[in-house]
Amino acid sequence: MRRENLPQMHGAVRMGYFIFRRLVGFVLTLLAVSVVVFLAMNVLPGDPALNILGIESSEDARAALREQLGLDEPAVFRYFQWIFNAVQGDFGVSYSYGVPVSELIVERIPMTLSLAFSGMVLTTVVALVMGITAASHHKKTGDWVVMLLSQLGVAIPAFWLSMLLVLLFAVKLRWLPPGGFAGWDDPLAAMRSLVLPTVSLALVQSAVLARVTRSSALEVIRHDFVRTARASGFSRQRVLWRHVLPNALIPIVTIVGLQFAALVSGTIVIENVFYLPGLGRLIFQSISNRDLFTVQALVMMFAVIVVSANFLVDIAYVLIDPRLKARTE
Amino acid sequence: MIELKNLSVTLGAAAAVRDASLSIQAGDRLGVVGESGCGKSMLALSMMGMVPDALAVSGQITLNGTAMPPRDETAWRPHRARSMAMIFQEPMAALNPLRRIGDTVMEPMRVHLGLSREDAIKRTLDLFAETGIRDPELRLRQYPHQLSGGQRQRVLIALALACDPALLIADEPTTALDANVSLRITDLLVRLSRQRNMALVLISHDLGAVARATKDILVMYGGDIVERGPTAAVLAHPAHPYTKGLLGARPRIEQAAGKRRHLPTIPGSVPGLFDLPKGCRFSGRCSVEMPHCARSKPENVNTEQGQAACHQLKEGHNGG
Ligand SMILES: Nc1ncnc2c1ncn2[C@@H]1O[C@H](COP(=O)(O)OP(=O)(O)OP(=O)(O)O)[C@@H](O)[C@H]1O
Ligand code: SF4
Ligand SMILES: [Mg+2]
């Protein structure tokens, strides 16, 4: 099909403008977050040097540290310096590791992102299958089973469940490692160590998302176009996955966006439970080491991940529903 | 082609359709009229094997000589879109809002006929031409919300024709459209039925449209088929008091020409499914009712025009 069409062009321009506006919002949000993070870490707690060295430290030592870290400068100046350097990828030098914070992040972010993404993918797949199955068996056995499972998933504490999983699959059956990470060089081993953490992350979330999927799909199934699809002789699966699901996606994507934020913060706990070298474990260690720059950079990193996810959700809405595109002006 | 024998669609003790029998052959054009809630849509859905789960279906449905279990999806599915297709009242709601028109119309061809995308596009453009869809190339890429009501209904007709069905069931296809558009859609359905030798069942509130488009007519009241026969004859000389009532309250043709025609009102309204009288469904609203009408169900009797079910006729008072 040819592309020379005017309305289509306008659509593309409008879409570009929409994305641009969302990008501006994205940047502004991050700036606001950065101010809050900076205030929370530098100004509110009082003297950062005191925080780092503790109250038994001598005034001389604190003065030396302040000078070393550049904390003598006024806060406003330090804020802009932090931002200016950060956008160039420079987050300062880690006080406890003695290497640039950016190196620490680059080294550990693959772990956290893999965990968050695989957790999200597993959550979504499980939730869609369960939710659509439940909706298509509304008020029948399939529906009750799914609802019962998701009720259990919501009610059972995630950390308890992950302990059970470790006991079963790692300790008793010895199928999977109980924790730790051997590095990415052996992809199969790497994936094996990610299985239990991913499942622990995804279980509760998928129980929640399955319910959202079910109710959204039930709402869509009542629509006339579903009857049209059925009258067209399409199989039940085609009707459900090709016609019902896309129309049920808007609430699902909204919840997925929120869940992604929950998953990312969930990695902090999970990485510590399973001894995985990701940002979550790093932030834990940095907090106990009072490593100001590292903590500050990591909190900002988590914020970037979450805000990016929301940005993508906003874009996804318009890709899913062409009627929203018409309303993007 | 399709035959219903003593078909009933019931909800507990209540019947949305009672003892309906009919037979449709290639090229037939059958109108179904009656007030709201008289079971017209249920009758149509039973011919698609799509009666809602809440209701029970009894009686026989025979499709091309094969007995069809009324609720067996696997038996009906291969026939949908190919043996018979259905279009619905509200064209906006009946189209998937997230799909391009082209993809919607192409889907049955690709799924059922296994056409390649290029062939499906070609066939879709042909159907667009046949159903009078303007700017066909542009339509392929548009979404339902970008079309007018009349164009949308044409798209639904094109979709229904995608696999060349032998029977097209149109359930109030023009109720949501304004009068001029409605007239043209009705004429389009007639033309398609003639050109393709495709049977047409036209369900409508609009007696004018049915008079214009169909050869035979069924008049339904309270789930019963109360009168049937050739459309022109029945409308000219109705035998059943209900048909007379429908016609009597109807605005005169010349007044109504070109304007929207609503179904006329007979005093009172159709009782709820559970409040229908056991005998003649029309008793309670009928102006020539007799004492036993409410208790005993009138049999079909032959009239000059066709058949009707009314005790008055049985007793020889044929009021033609
Ligand atoms: N899903 C359902 N469950 C139970 N009863 C239903 C259902 N759908 C329709 N009915 C009932 O069945 C009866 C016949 O309905 P039907 O839709 O066939 O009427 P209709 O003649 O098509 O009316 P209209 O002109 O309003 O479309 C009505 O009394 C209606 O209330
Ligand atoms: S059977 Fe009786 S109530 Fe029914 S239409 Fe005839 S006269 Fe009227
Ligand atoms: Mg109806």
XYZ file of C-alpha atoms and ligand atoms in Angstrom:
689
model
C 0.000 0.000 0.000
C 1.232 3.462 -0.780
C 2.149 5.918 1.884
C 1.581 9.177 0.086
C -1.719 9.731 1.763
C -2.369 13.064 3.482
C -4.365 11.968 6.548
C -1.722 9.354 7.200
C 1.008 12.034 7.065
C -0.891 14.219 9.428
C -1.243 11.258 11.717
C 2.507 10.699 11.724
C 3.236 14.372 12.423
C 0.663 14.412 15.204
C 2.128 11.272 16.667
C 5.605 12.814 16.571
C 4.333 15.892 18.355
C 2.593 13.726 20.939
C 5.775 11.785 21.643
C 7.737 15.038 21.844
C 5.336 16.418 24.448
C 5.534 13.220 26.445
C 9.344 13.430 26.262
C 9.266 16.946 27.682
C 7.066 15.666 30.501
C 9.458 12.777 31.011
C 12.447 15.125 31.397
C 10.551 17.492 33.703
C 9.498 14.581 35.908
C 13.077 13.401 36.195
C 14.239 16.916 37.090
C 11.624 17.116 39.825
C 12.700 13.709 41.100
C 16.332 14.787 41.077
C 15.552 17.841 43.211
C 13.719 15.699 45.742
C 16.492 13.098 45.792
C 19.156 15.765 46.198
C 17.300 17.535 48.984
C 16.585 14.302 50.765
C 20.172 13.147 50.663
C 22.146 16.383 51.034
C 20.147 19.077 52.729
C 17.568 17.498 55.013
C 19.869 15.155 56.961
C 22.235 18.055 57.779
C 25.951 17.584 57.330
C 26.622 14.738 54.886
C 30.146 14.337 56.216
C 28.718 13.713 59.660
C 26.365 11.149 58.206
C 29.148 9.377 56.457
C 31.702 9.369 59.227
C 29.388 9.094 62.215
C 29.200 11.187 65.367
C 32.406 9.841 66.875
C 34.459 11.319 64.040
C 36.673 14.331 64.631
C 35.821 17.717 63.188
C 39.097 17.646 61.236
C 38.275 14.400 59.575
C 34.850 15.719 58.642
C 36.352 18.904 57.201
C 38.797 16.869 55.171
C 36.011 14.680 53.827
C 33.856 17.704 53.000
C 36.693 19.120 51.002
C 37.422 15.809 49.311
C 33.796 15.393 48.275
C 33.351 19.042 47.389
C 30.706 19.514 50.070
C 31.952 22.987 50.968
C 30.232 24.511 48.011
C 26.712 25.903 48.412
C 23.954 23.285 47.944
C 22.484 24.934 44.848
C 25.855 24.874 43.166
C 26.384 21.265 44.119
C 22.971 20.322 42.759
C 23.673 21.796 39.359
C 27.098 20.283 39.308
C 25.602 16.880 40.116
C 23.024 17.169 37.342
C 25.526 18.575 34.863
C 27.914 15.694 35.487
C 25.183 13.086 35.703
C 23.824 13.781 32.225
C 27.353 13.132 31.000
C 27.387 9.837 32.839
C 29.571 11.021 35.692
C 28.114 10.298 39.146
C 31.272 10.885 41.084
C 33.507 8.343 42.760
C 32.123 5.778 45.157
C 33.332 6.467 48.665
C 33.373 2.825 49.661
C 34.466 1.111 46.448
C 36.897 3.769 45.282
C 35.740 3.449 41.655
C 33.460 5.722 39.621
C 29.804 5.147 40.523
C 28.974 4.901 36.816
C 31.206 1.837 36.563
C 29.370 0.193 39.424
C 26.049 0.931 37.756
C 27.076 -0.312 34.326
C 28.375 -3.480 35.890
C 25.222 -4.229 37.860
C 22.349 -2.819 35.902
C 22.032 -5.846 33.553
C 21.121 -7.994 36.532
C 18.414 -5.673 37.778
C 16.954 -5.014 34.347
C 16.965 -8.730 33.468
C 15.192 -9.512 36.695
C 12.640 -6.756 36.254
C 11.990 -7.591 32.598
C 11.817 -11.336 33.009
C 9.586 -10.780 36.031
C 7.342 -8.535 33.977
C 7.234 -10.921 31.024
C 6.384 -13.856 33.253
C 3.792 -11.796 35.094
C 2.162 -10.728 31.847
C 2.121 -14.125 30.180
C 0.740 -15.901 33.241
C -1.787 -13.163 33.913
C -3.077 -12.972 30.340
C -3.503 -16.724 30.015
C -5.215 -16.960 33.396
C -7.333 -13.851 32.975
C -8.527 -14.687 29.461
C -9.235 -18.291 30.431
C -11.250 -17.127 33.411
C -13.215 -14.615 31.364
C -14.020 -17.132 28.648
C -15.270 -19.600 31.277
C -17.149 -16.927 33.172
C -18.976 -18.453 36.151
C -17.789 -21.933 35.223
C -15.112 -24.176 36.695
C -12.207 -22.560 34.824
C -13.183 -19.185 36.195
C -13.434 -20.411 39.789
C -10.075 -22.168 39.600
C -8.306 -19.081 38.275
C -9.963 -16.809 40.811
C -9.012 -19.162 43.640
C -5.387 -19.336 42.471
C -5.120 -15.579 42.133
C -6.705 -15.125 45.551
C -3.993 -17.404 46.959
C -1.329 -15.523 45.007
C -2.461 -12.226 46.470
C -2.831 -13.567 50.000
C 0.461 -15.478 50.330
C 3.472 -13.293 51.267
C 6.002 -13.251 48.424
C 9.097 -13.805 50.567
C 7.542 -16.840 52.254
C 6.666 -18.278 48.869
C 10.196 -17.677 47.588
C 11.557 -19.516 50.616
C 9.274 -22.445 49.856
C 10.389 -22.414 46.234
C 14.029 -22.447 47.268
C 13.398 -25.310 49.664
C 11.610 -27.335 47.016
C 13.544 -26.655 43.821
C 17.000 -25.842 45.174
C 17.379 -27.746 48.415
C 15.218 -30.816 47.900
C 15.113 -31.371 44.142
C 18.410 -29.607 43.397
C 17.175 -28.479 40.012
C 18.124 -24.860 40.479
C 20.732 -22.969 42.463
C 19.470 -21.547 45.773
C 21.123 -18.191 45.140
C 24.251 -16.473 43.935
C 25.263 -15.710 40.409
C 28.102 -17.097 38.340
C 28.213 -14.271 35.803
C 26.913 -13.898 32.295
C 29.655 -15.916 30.613
C 27.595 -19.079 30.864
C 24.171 -17.940 29.722
C 22.451 -21.170 30.688
C 23.803 -21.061 34.232
C 22.882 -17.362 34.395
C 19.320 -18.102 33.358
C 19.080 -20.947 35.842
C 20.027 -18.636 38.674
C 17.410 -16.155 37.525
C 14.507 -18.628 37.493
C 13.610 -18.667 41.186
C 14.092 -14.921 41.727
C 11.930 -14.218 38.657
C 9.172 -16.546 39.797
C 9.227 -15.018 43.277
C 8.943 -11.552 41.783
C 6.186 -12.464 39.346
C 3.831 -14.572 41.419
C 2.020 -11.916 43.382
C 2.037 -9.484 40.494
C 0.573 -11.993 38.081
C -2.192 -12.828 40.524
C -3.140 -9.157 40.595
C -2.818 -8.703 36.853
C -4.848 -11.856 36.141
C -7.781 -10.301 37.978
C -7.440 -7.061 36.047
C -7.274 -9.014 32.780
C -10.311 -11.086 33.671
C -12.534 -8.146 34.548
C -11.362 -6.102 31.581
C -11.972 -9.029 29.218
C -15.398 -9.678 30.723
C -16.297 -6.077 30.023
C -15.142 -6.389 26.407
C -16.830 -9.746 25.750
C -20.245 -8.111 26.059
C -19.541 -5.846 23.087
C -21.253 -6.374 19.750
C -18.022 -6.748 17.786
C -17.269 -9.915 19.715
C -20.602 -11.279 18.496
C -19.618 -10.210 14.970
C -16.351 -12.125 15.279
C -18.231 -15.182 16.478
C -20.764 -14.828 13.680
C -17.798 -14.760 11.277
C -17.049 -18.339 12.280
C -13.761 -17.627 14.070
C -12.520 -20.081 16.659
C -12.967 -19.282 20.305
C -9.223 -18.741 20.713
C -9.064 -16.347 17.780
C -12.002 -14.365 19.108
C -10.442 -14.168 22.561
C -6.849 -13.350 21.640
C -7.319 -11.318 18.466
C -10.508 -9.440 19.243
C -11.188 -9.429 22.972
C -7.649 -9.079 24.315
C -6.541 -6.030 22.285
C -9.668 -4.214 23.405
C -9.025 -5.194 27.010
C -5.435 -3.933 26.933
C -5.776 -0.344 28.146
C -6.448 -1.183 31.822
C -3.962 -4.057 31.613
C -1.177 -1.808 30.329
C -1.940 0.767 33.020
C -1.523 -1.845 35.730
C 1.570 -3.280 34.034
C 3.150 0.191 34.220
C 2.466 0.398 37.937
C 3.593 -3.176 38.476
C 6.847 -2.541 36.693
C 7.647 0.080 39.318
C 6.741 -2.425 42.017
C 8.897 -5.086 40.353
C 11.888 -2.766 40.128
C 11.699 -1.976 43.823
C 10.964 -5.661 44.433
C 14.368 -6.478 42.948
C 16.001 -4.735 45.934
C 14.607 -7.367 48.271
C 14.935 -10.280 45.862
C 18.573 -9.526 44.996
C 19.384 -9.531 48.669
C 17.469 -12.740 49.325
C 19.139 -14.570 46.429
C 22.569 -12.889 46.611
C 22.390 -11.453 43.138
C 24.816 -8.678 42.163
C 22.392 -6.034 40.901
C 21.546 -2.440 41.709
C 19.306 -3.596 44.556
C 22.113 -5.283 46.403
C 24.411 -2.383 45.594
C 22.024 0.137 47.091
C 21.716 -1.973 50.239
C 25.459 -2.166 50.611
C 25.942 1.507 49.791
C 23.439 2.543 52.401
C 25.209 0.531 55.080
C 28.534 1.955 53.845
C 27.054 5.486 53.926
C 28.258 5.872 50.379
C 26.449 9.125 49.599
C 27.176 9.518 45.890
C 26.420 5.914 45.109
C 23.118 5.899 46.974
C 22.132 9.192 45.394
C 22.961 7.904 41.904
C 21.161 4.616 42.510
C 17.983 6.208 43.796
C 18.042 8.370 40.703
C 18.634 5.287 38.536
C 15.586 3.535 39.974
C 13.538 6.668 39.354
C 14.729 6.776 35.732
C 13.692 3.154 35.208
C 10.239 3.696 36.686
C 9.569 6.989 34.909
C 10.728 5.478 31.600
C 8.289 2.626 32.082
C 5.459 5.111 32.562
C 6.586 7.017 29.502
C 6.410 3.808 27.486
C 2.935 3.088 28.860
C 1.750 6.489 27.687
C 3.066 5.764 24.214
C 1.535 2.287 24.317
C -1.965 3.691 24.904
C -1.862 5.534 21.623
C -0.409 2.576 19.764
C -3.156 0.329 21.125
C -6.133 2.568 20.494
C -6.287 4.602 17.280
C -9.175 6.614 18.746
C -6.805 8.051 21.333
C -4.460 9.166 18.584
C -7.199 11.395 17.234
C -7.405 12.973 20.677
C -3.698 13.594 21.095
C -3.910 17.253 20.117
C -31.336 -24.566 2.485
C -32.145 -23.831 6.128
C -35.224 -25.193 7.788
C -36.615 -24.702 11.288
C -39.217 -27.082 12.654
C -41.130 -26.352 15.867
C -38.268 -24.237 17.095
C -38.687 -22.843 20.596
C -36.280 -20.662 22.522
C -37.197 -20.668 26.173
C -36.102 -19.124 29.405
C -37.509 -21.407 32.064
C -41.245 -21.471 31.539
C -41.176 -18.405 29.293
C -40.741 -18.624 25.528
C -38.926 -15.969 23.521
C -39.778 -18.011 20.407
C -42.550 -20.620 20.391
C -43.000 -23.398 17.860
C -41.587 -21.518 14.914
C -41.307 -23.363 11.619
C -39.922 -21.931 8.449
C -37.877 -22.846 5.448
C -35.592 -20.635 3.403
C -34.369 -21.416 -0.117
C -31.743 -19.765 -2.282
C -32.955 -16.417 -3.566
C -35.725 -16.083 -0.970
C -36.224 -12.696 0.589
C -38.051 -12.989 3.863
C -39.115 -10.090 6.047
C -39.644 -10.518 9.788
C -41.680 -7.827 11.552
C -43.113 -7.332 14.993
C -42.794 -5.026 17.937
C -39.723 -4.914 20.124
C -39.205 -8.049 22.231
C -41.265 -10.324 20.001
C -38.411 -12.754 19.446
C -37.186 -11.636 16.025
C -33.538 -11.516 17.024
C -33.796 -14.841 18.842
C -35.226 -16.430 15.718
C -32.321 -15.001 13.707
C -29.676 -16.040 16.241
C -31.019 -19.580 16.281
C -30.297 -19.727 12.549
C -26.653 -18.889 13.369
C -26.427 -21.336 16.272
C -25.850 -18.324 18.487
C -28.737 -18.222 20.960
C -27.390 -16.870 24.291
C -26.419 -19.560 26.792
C -29.079 -18.427 29.228
C -31.866 -19.668 26.957
C -32.781 -23.214 25.997
C -33.410 -24.193 22.386
C -35.671 -27.039 21.280
C -36.966 -28.176 17.920
C -35.127 -29.035 14.735
C -32.760 -26.953 12.672
C -31.725 -28.430 9.347
C -28.974 -26.822 7.327
C -28.406 -28.059 3.773
C -30.029 -31.342 4.738
C -27.983 -31.796 7.928
C -29.601 -31.668 11.351
C -27.806 -29.052 13.451
C -27.515 -29.404 17.222
C -28.596 -25.918 18.268
C -25.705 -25.287 20.594
C -22.785 -27.244 19.193
C -20.186 -24.604 18.311
C -18.015 -27.033 16.381
C -20.958 -27.997 14.182
C -21.985 -24.406 13.474
C -18.603 -22.741 13.151
C -17.729 -24.088 9.694
C -21.054 -22.777 8.391
C -20.809 -19.274 9.765
C -19.630 -16.719 7.211
C -19.832 -19.416 4.509
C -23.370 -20.847 4.618
C -24.890 -17.881 6.376
C -23.774 -14.531 7.669
C -25.443 -11.978 9.879
C -25.299 -8.222 10.184
C -26.413 -6.398 13.258
C -28.289 -3.309 14.242
C -25.585 -0.966 15.511
C -22.781 -0.776 12.931
C -20.395 1.194 15.136
C -20.612 -1.299 17.977
C -20.447 -4.268 15.607
C -16.969 -3.378 14.308
C -13.798 -3.951 16.271
C -12.718 -0.354 17.036
C -8.998 -1.169 17.124
C -8.798 -2.763 13.695
C -8.417 -1.171 10.335
C -11.481 -1.695 8.156
C -9.402 -3.586 5.609
C -8.073 -6.026 8.192
C -11.566 -6.584 9.548
C -13.092 -7.402 6.159
C -10.105 -9.494 5.089
C -9.979 -11.633 8.213
C -12.683 -14.191 7.277
C -11.230 -14.592 3.766
C -7.782 -15.189 5.097
C -8.915 -17.510 7.874
C -11.624 -19.468 6.049
C -10.584 -19.268 2.412
C -6.835 -19.141 3.014
C -6.341 -16.165 0.704
C -2.977 -14.410 0.576
C -2.909 -10.813 1.712
C -2.752 -9.544 -1.891
C -5.704 -11.671 -2.979
C -7.656 -10.675 0.101
C -7.043 -6.985 -0.610
C -8.206 -7.480 -4.185
C -11.343 -9.279 -3.078
C -12.028 -6.672 -0.407
C -11.774 -3.860 -2.940
C -14.236 -5.752 -5.158
C -16.624 -6.098 -2.227
C -16.239 -2.406 -1.414
C -17.195 -1.586 -4.977
C -20.126 -3.983 -4.862
C -21.439 -2.551 -1.594
C -20.976 1.067 -2.645
C -18.145 2.022 -0.313
C -16.509 5.250 -1.422
C -12.717 5.739 -1.533
C -12.061 2.014 -1.174
C -8.256 2.329 -1.016
C -8.492 4.820 1.809
C -11.112 2.776 3.678
C -8.776 -0.194 3.858
C -6.543 1.748 6.206
C -9.182 3.610 8.186
C -10.686 2.729 11.540
C -14.430 2.408 12.220
C -14.595 5.722 14.081
C -13.476 7.527 10.942
C -16.518 6.395 8.928
C -20.106 7.587 8.764
C -22.916 5.334 9.960
C -24.010 4.381 6.459
C -20.466 3.590 5.354
C -19.970 1.477 8.458
C -23.076 -0.554 7.728
C -21.801 -1.087 4.176
C -18.524 -2.287 5.651
C -20.449 -4.770 7.779
C -22.309 -5.942 4.700
C -18.996 -6.349 2.861
C -17.679 -8.302 5.846
C -20.752 -10.536 5.810
C -20.245 -11.182 2.086
C -16.538 -11.945 2.493
C -16.956 -15.704 2.152
C -19.912 -15.581 -0.218
C -22.654 -16.848 2.098
C -25.814 -18.450 0.738
C -27.954 -16.684 3.332
C -27.649 -13.191 4.751
C -29.547 -12.379 7.920
C -29.897 -8.652 8.522
C -31.176 -7.844 12.016
C -32.551 -4.311 11.884
C -29.677 -3.176 9.695
C -30.967 0.355 9.298
C -32.467 1.217 12.678
C -29.413 3.270 13.644
C -29.320 5.149 10.324
C -31.258 8.124 9.044
C -34.083 7.637 6.563
C -32.286 8.296 3.268
C -29.292 6.171 4.130
C -31.624 3.519 5.451
C -33.479 3.373 2.158
C -30.277 2.962 0.194
C -28.955 0.222 2.458
C -32.232 -1.668 2.074
C -32.030 -1.382 -1.700
C -28.421 -2.521 -1.588
C -29.423 -5.665 0.302
C -32.109 -6.440 -2.281
C -29.685 -5.895 -5.161
C -27.044 -8.123 -3.565
C -29.596 -10.843 -2.922
C -30.759 -10.733 -6.561
C -27.293 -10.588 -8.105
C -25.848 -13.341 -5.953
C -28.985 -15.452 -5.710
C -28.411 -15.124 -1.976
C -31.283 -15.644 0.439
C -32.042 -12.612 2.594
C -33.784 -12.467 5.948
C -34.589 -8.862 6.744
C -35.662 -8.170 10.295
C -37.090 -4.716 10.629
C -39.300 -2.369 12.531
C -39.860 -0.602 9.275
C -42.861 -2.043 7.423
C -42.059 0.178 4.472
C -38.593 -1.315 4.126
C -39.934 -4.840 4.401
C -42.640 -4.089 1.815
C -40.001 -2.755 -0.516
C -37.387 -5.432 -0.039
C -38.982 -8.801 0.587
C -41.092 -11.375 -1.203
C -42.461 -13.070 1.908
C -43.190 -11.903 5.382
C -43.395 -13.313 8.896
C -45.287 -11.357 11.512
C -44.153 -12.171 15.045
C -45.840 -11.370 18.298
C -44.764 -12.544 21.754
C -42.553 -15.263 20.312
C -45.207 -16.662 17.979
C -45.301 -16.368 14.231
C -48.856 -15.072 13.992
C -49.112 -14.538 10.260
C -47.153 -15.287 7.136
C -47.492 -15.090 3.383
C -46.364 -13.109 0.377
C -45.368 -9.665 1.633
C -47.505 -7.585 -0.705
C -50.615 -9.704 -0.167
C -50.310 -9.861 3.597
C -49.728 -6.148 3.913
C -52.610 -5.390 1.564
C -55.043 -7.806 3.206
C -53.849 -8.712 6.677
C -55.823 -11.531 8.289
C -54.499 -11.477 11.836
C -55.721 -8.783 14.228
C -52.119 -8.041 15.215
C -50.997 -7.491 11.634
C -54.003 -5.259 11.126
C -53.046 -3.374 14.234
C -49.497 -2.863 12.985
C -50.765 -1.609 9.646
C -53.661 0.367 11.033
C -51.535 2.537 13.215
C -48.991 2.963 10.467
C -48.575 6.381 8.910
C -49.771 6.455 5.325
C -47.115 5.649 2.792
C -47.240 8.977 1.064
C -46.815 10.823 4.351
C -43.972 8.667 5.339
C -42.060 8.537 2.092
C -38.487 9.645 2.609
C -39.075 10.182 6.310
C -38.186 7.956 9.159
C -40.970 5.471 9.843
C -41.320 4.088 13.297
C -43.307 1.036 14.031
C -46.787 2.203 14.888
C -48.191 1.836 18.311
C -50.967 -0.516 19.160
C -52.623 0.383 22.457
C -50.718 -1.175 25.333
C -47.305 -2.748 25.008
C -45.743 -6.193 24.634
C -45.843 -7.855 28.065
C -42.624 -9.134 29.573
C -41.497 -12.636 28.667
C -42.978 -14.088 31.850
C -46.265 -12.187 31.667
C -47.330 -13.383 28.230
C -50.751 -15.058 28.164
C -50.626 -18.832 27.661
C -53.040 -19.071 24.762
C -52.989 -16.412 22.068
C -50.105 -14.124 22.958
C -52.040 -11.156 21.637
C -55.003 -11.605 23.977
C -55.245 -8.725 26.392
C -54.412 -6.227 23.663
C -56.629 -7.588 20.908
C -59.712 -5.580 19.982
C -61.666 -8.632 18.765
C -60.649 -10.950 21.582
C -62.903 -13.813 22.638
C -63.169 -15.344 26.123
C -61.121 -18.464 25.416
C -58.317 -16.699 23.529
C -56.129 -16.249 26.590
C -56.321 -19.966 27.424
C -56.029 -21.834 24.163
C -53.367 -21.367 21.585
C -54.817 -20.735 18.117
C -53.720 -23.103 15.343
C -52.338 -21.914 12.046
C -55.072 -21.774 9.456
C -54.783 -21.082 5.774
C -55.935 -17.660 4.732
C -56.386 -16.182 1.285
C -52.873 -14.750 1.568
C -51.029 -17.388 3.514
C -51.377 -18.536 7.095
C -52.399 -16.934 10.346
C -53.007 -18.114 13.884
C -56.149 -16.613 15.397
C -59.328 -18.120 16.837
C -61.445 -15.686 14.876
C -60.094 -17.149 11.645
C -60.582 -20.704 12.800
C -64.188 -19.929 13.437
C -64.643 -18.702 9.952
C -64.665 -14.948 10.523
C -61.992 -14.243 7.982
C -61.693 -10.517 8.170
C -59.591 -9.866 5.025
N -29.708 -12.887 26.823
C -31.003 -12.982 27.123
N -31.388 -13.612 28.245
C -32.686 -13.723 28.561
N -33.677 -13.207 27.827
C -33.366 -12.562 26.714
C -32.005 -12.403 26.290
N -32.008 -11.695 25.163
C -33.301 -11.430 24.875
N -34.124 -11.955 25.800
C -35.582 -11.883 25.795
O -36.076 -12.598 24.691
C -37.221 -11.971 24.161
C -37.082 -11.819 22.657
O -36.036 -10.928 22.404
P -35.559 -10.539 20.939
O -34.267 -9.839 21.109
O -35.584 -11.722 20.072
O -36.677 -9.520 20.488
P -36.723 -8.663 19.143
O -38.003 -9.010 18.492
O -35.487 -8.860 18.375
O -36.823 -7.200 19.701
P -36.102 -5.877 19.172
O -36.958 -5.365 18.102
O -36.101 -5.006 20.372
O -34.735 -6.261 18.729
C -37.369 -10.637 24.869
O -38.433 -10.753 25.794
C -36.069 -10.471 25.592
O -36.294 -9.833 26.823
S -56.834 -15.449 18.950
Fe -58.170 -14.069 19.979
S -56.879 -12.661 21.042
Fe -55.633 -13.732 19.603
S -55.631 -12.408 17.886
Fe -57.259 -13.831 17.507
S -59.021 -12.874 18.358
Fe -57.302 -11.710 19.120
Mg -33.819 -7.613 17.925
